[in-house]
Amino acid sequence: MTLTDKPIPRAAGWHILGAGAMGCLWACAMARQDERQAMGSPQVSLLLRDQEALAGYPGQVICSDMEHPLSIPAVAIAGADDQTPLQIHNLLVTTKAQDTLTAVASVANHLSTTSRIVLLQNGLKIQQQLTRLYGAERVFCVSTSHGAWLKAPFDVVHAGNGDAWLGQLDATGTCSRARLQSLRQLLPAEQLNVHIDHDIGARLWRKLAINCAINALTVIHDCRNGELLQIPEARQSLSRLCDEICKVLQAIPEAPPMGDLWTQVQHVLHVTAANVSSTLQDIRRGRHSEIDHLNGYLCELASAQHMPCPVNRAVLQQMRVLESRAIQAHSPTGSERPRQSSPHRSTDRQ
Ligand code: KPL
């Protein structure tokens, strides 16, 4: 591992794995908070995938919210067997869901038993897996409604100001409350409206349900979120998806009651009408989307319950075709890249 700056020595310091739009947004908010608190040099560093990525890093990140670019140190990850004495106290993971396990494993030898891992992925499967792997006490989940996209590498547009909810799966009682309070103090709580949610699991289940209804359809109809309500065929698919998602989730003991999912989905579509969904952004850039962690995961859950899931399965299949076409169209050789891509190359959350 090569450092462009000294490793962060303080337990308050952050390393961000995944320098896509979300990673850059959080990095800037953290660096700005450090500036305000007169911390001297920023207490946040970006973890970049390799020397090449580090060489291409301009040393600063631009965010549409800030008047000037912020100088943020970066570190290149050399691999899982890297021996550089870098201690990661707080790791914010903003890679795409499908790359997160590999990405965290690539820095695992820089984590200690007290390091905190904060996950910002869509879906729920990866949060459950990492909570099991690294322990319920160390793993935190964030669900966010902030909208962001990259104008250029390390140049992020904060397109929609939203909220971020921080919580832990499987964590109950006063210990978890204290852990969440102390972690929130290390986050840019005011700038990014970070709230504590003691039932983050329920929030993530609901977000999963909403993303399963909306995201793939925006790709199938190649439209902004709000337009789904204007296209009769899309409205019909939305309503059929909502019915089926509710039925599947009703059969999952850990999932909370969904209530009226159709009304919730319509509300989200109104509020985010002008957004290009994260899945459509991926497809338009010729990248793998998080679909396997959205409708794909829902279909896995249905199979485990021996339930049919035809509407979601059809959507998933259509998505696979569209995704592979988009990847092929963007590939310089015209041939599809392998599905398993390397962590945080083009895989960071947009
Ligand atoms: O979370 C989203 C996403 O794009 O992933 C929605 C809710 C669809 C908002 O754009």
PDB file of C-alpha atoms in Angstrom, residues 122-126 128 204-216 237-252 254-256 258 261 265 290-317 320:
ATOM      1  CA  ASN A 122     -28.773  -0.817  -1.818  1.00  0.00           C
ATOM      2  CA  GLY A 123     -30.569  -4.015  -0.876  1.00  0.00           C
ATOM      3  CA  LEU A 124     -30.136  -5.973   2.330  1.00  0.00           C
ATOM      4  CA  LYS A 125     -28.270  -9.142   1.467  1.00  0.00           C
ATOM      5  CA  ILE A 126     -24.785  -7.658   1.739  1.00  0.00           C
ATOM      6  CA  GLN A 128     -26.784  -9.340   6.430  1.00  0.00           C
ATOM      7  CA  LEU A 204     -33.799  -1.493   4.677  1.00  0.00           C
ATOM      8  CA  TRP A 205     -36.553  -4.044   3.984  1.00  0.00           C
ATOM      9  CA  ARG A 206     -38.898  -1.223   2.932  1.00  0.00           C
ATOM     10  CA  LYS A 207     -36.224   0.391   0.770  1.00  0.00           C
ATOM     11  CA  LEU A 208     -35.537  -2.997  -0.824  1.00  0.00           C
ATOM     12  CA  ALA A 209     -39.245  -3.350  -1.629  1.00  0.00           C
ATOM     13  CA  ILE A 210     -39.373   0.156  -3.136  1.00  0.00           C
ATOM     14  CA  ASN A 211     -36.188  -0.360  -5.174  1.00  0.00           C
ATOM     15  CA  CYS A 212     -37.521  -3.708  -6.449  1.00  0.00           C
ATOM     16  CA  ALA A 213     -40.647  -1.941  -7.691  1.00  0.00           C
ATOM     17  CA  ILE A 214     -38.957   1.077  -9.287  1.00  0.00           C
ATOM     18  CA  ASN A 215     -35.356   0.543 -10.381  1.00  0.00           C
ATOM     19  CA  ALA A 216     -35.620  -2.158 -13.043  1.00  0.00           C
ATOM     20  CA  SER A 237     -46.147  -3.287 -14.065  1.00  0.00           C
ATOM     21  CA  LEU A 238     -45.521  -1.171 -10.966  1.00  0.00           C
ATOM     22  CA  SER A 239     -48.794  -2.235  -9.440  1.00  0.00           C
ATOM     23  CA  ARG A 240     -48.245  -5.926 -10.273  1.00  0.00           C
ATOM     24  CA  LEU A 241     -44.705  -5.772  -8.871  1.00  0.00           C
ATOM     25  CA  CYS A 242     -45.950  -4.122  -5.671  1.00  0.00           C
ATOM     26  CA  ASP A 243     -48.538  -6.898  -5.144  1.00  0.00           C
ATOM     27  CA  GLU A 244     -45.998  -9.655  -5.670  1.00  0.00           C
ATOM     28  CA  ILE A 245     -43.258  -8.007  -3.556  1.00  0.00           C
ATOM     29  CA  CYS A 246     -45.747  -7.657  -0.668  1.00  0.00           C
ATOM     30  CA  LYS A 247     -46.771 -11.302  -0.945  1.00  0.00           C
ATOM     31  CA  VAL A 248     -43.160 -12.514  -0.878  1.00  0.00           C
ATOM     32  CA  LEU A 249     -42.185 -10.283   2.032  1.00  0.00           C
ATOM     33  CA  GLN A 250     -45.261 -11.340   4.008  1.00  0.00           C
ATOM     34  CA  ALA A 251     -43.813 -14.850   3.998  1.00  0.00           C
ATOM     35  CA  ILE A 252     -40.422 -13.716   5.393  1.00  0.00           C
ATOM     36  CA  GLU A 254     -37.851 -10.989   9.610  1.00  0.00           C
ATOM     37  CA  ALA A 255     -39.490  -8.587   7.142  1.00  0.00           C
ATOM     38  CA  PRO A 256     -41.763  -5.892   8.634  1.00  0.00           C
ATOM     39  CA  MET A 258     -45.138  -3.461   4.146  1.00  0.00           C
ATOM     40  CA  LEU A 261     -46.511  -0.455  -0.886  1.00  0.00           C
ATOM     41  CA  VAL A 265     -43.891   3.757  -4.263  1.00  0.00           C
ATOM     42  CA  GLU A 290     -27.192  -3.944  -8.355  1.00  0.00           C
ATOM     43  CA  ILE A 291     -30.141  -5.898  -9.792  1.00  0.00           C
ATOM     44  CA  ASP A 292     -28.998  -9.219  -8.292  1.00  0.00           C
ATOM     45  CA  HIS A 293     -29.235  -7.566  -4.886  1.00  0.00           C
ATOM     46  CA  LEU A 294     -32.692  -6.118  -5.631  1.00  0.00           C
ATOM     47  CA  ASN A 295     -35.168  -8.204  -7.694  1.00  0.00           C
ATOM     48  CA  GLY A 296     -32.582 -11.005  -7.805  1.00  0.00           C
ATOM     49  CA  TYR A 297     -32.508 -11.183  -4.006  1.00  0.00           C
ATOM     50  CA  LEU A 298     -36.296 -11.029  -3.845  1.00  0.00           C
ATOM     51  CA  CYS A 299     -36.505 -14.018  -6.206  1.00  0.00           C
ATOM     52  CA  GLU A 300     -33.998 -15.909  -3.995  1.00  0.00           C
ATOM     53  CA  LEU A 301     -36.157 -15.173  -0.952  1.00  0.00           C
ATOM     54  CA  ALA A 302     -39.248 -16.375  -2.806  1.00  0.00           C
ATOM     55  CA  SER A 303     -37.493 -19.601  -3.879  1.00  0.00           C
ATOM     56  CA  ALA A 304     -36.432 -20.276  -0.300  1.00  0.00           C
ATOM     57  CA  GLN A 305     -40.128 -20.048   0.658  1.00  0.00           C
ATOM     58  CA  HIS A 306     -41.140 -22.216  -2.342  1.00  0.00           C
ATOM     59  CA  MET A 307     -43.180 -19.302  -3.620  1.00  0.00           C
ATOM     60  CA  PRO A 308     -43.650 -18.395  -7.274  1.00  0.00           C
ATOM     61  CA  CYS A 309     -42.391 -14.949  -8.178  1.00  0.00           C
ATOM     62  CA  PRO A 310     -43.201 -14.617 -11.904  1.00  0.00           C
ATOM     63  CA  VAL A 311     -43.432 -10.836 -12.199  1.00  0.00           C
ATOM     64  CA  ASN A 312     -40.095 -10.186 -10.500  1.00  0.00           C
ATOM     65  CA  ARG A 313     -38.483 -13.055 -12.382  1.00  0.00           C
ATOM     66  CA  ALA A 314     -39.630 -11.642 -15.731  1.00  0.00           C
ATOM     67  CA  VAL A 315     -38.305  -8.203 -14.798  1.00  0.00           C
ATOM     68  CA  LEU A 316     -35.010  -9.747 -13.681  1.00  0.00           C
ATOM     69  CA  GLN A 317     -34.647 -11.591 -16.958  1.00  0.00           C
ATOM     70  CA  ARG A 320     -30.152  -9.201 -17.506  1.00  0.00           C
TER      71      ARG A 320
END
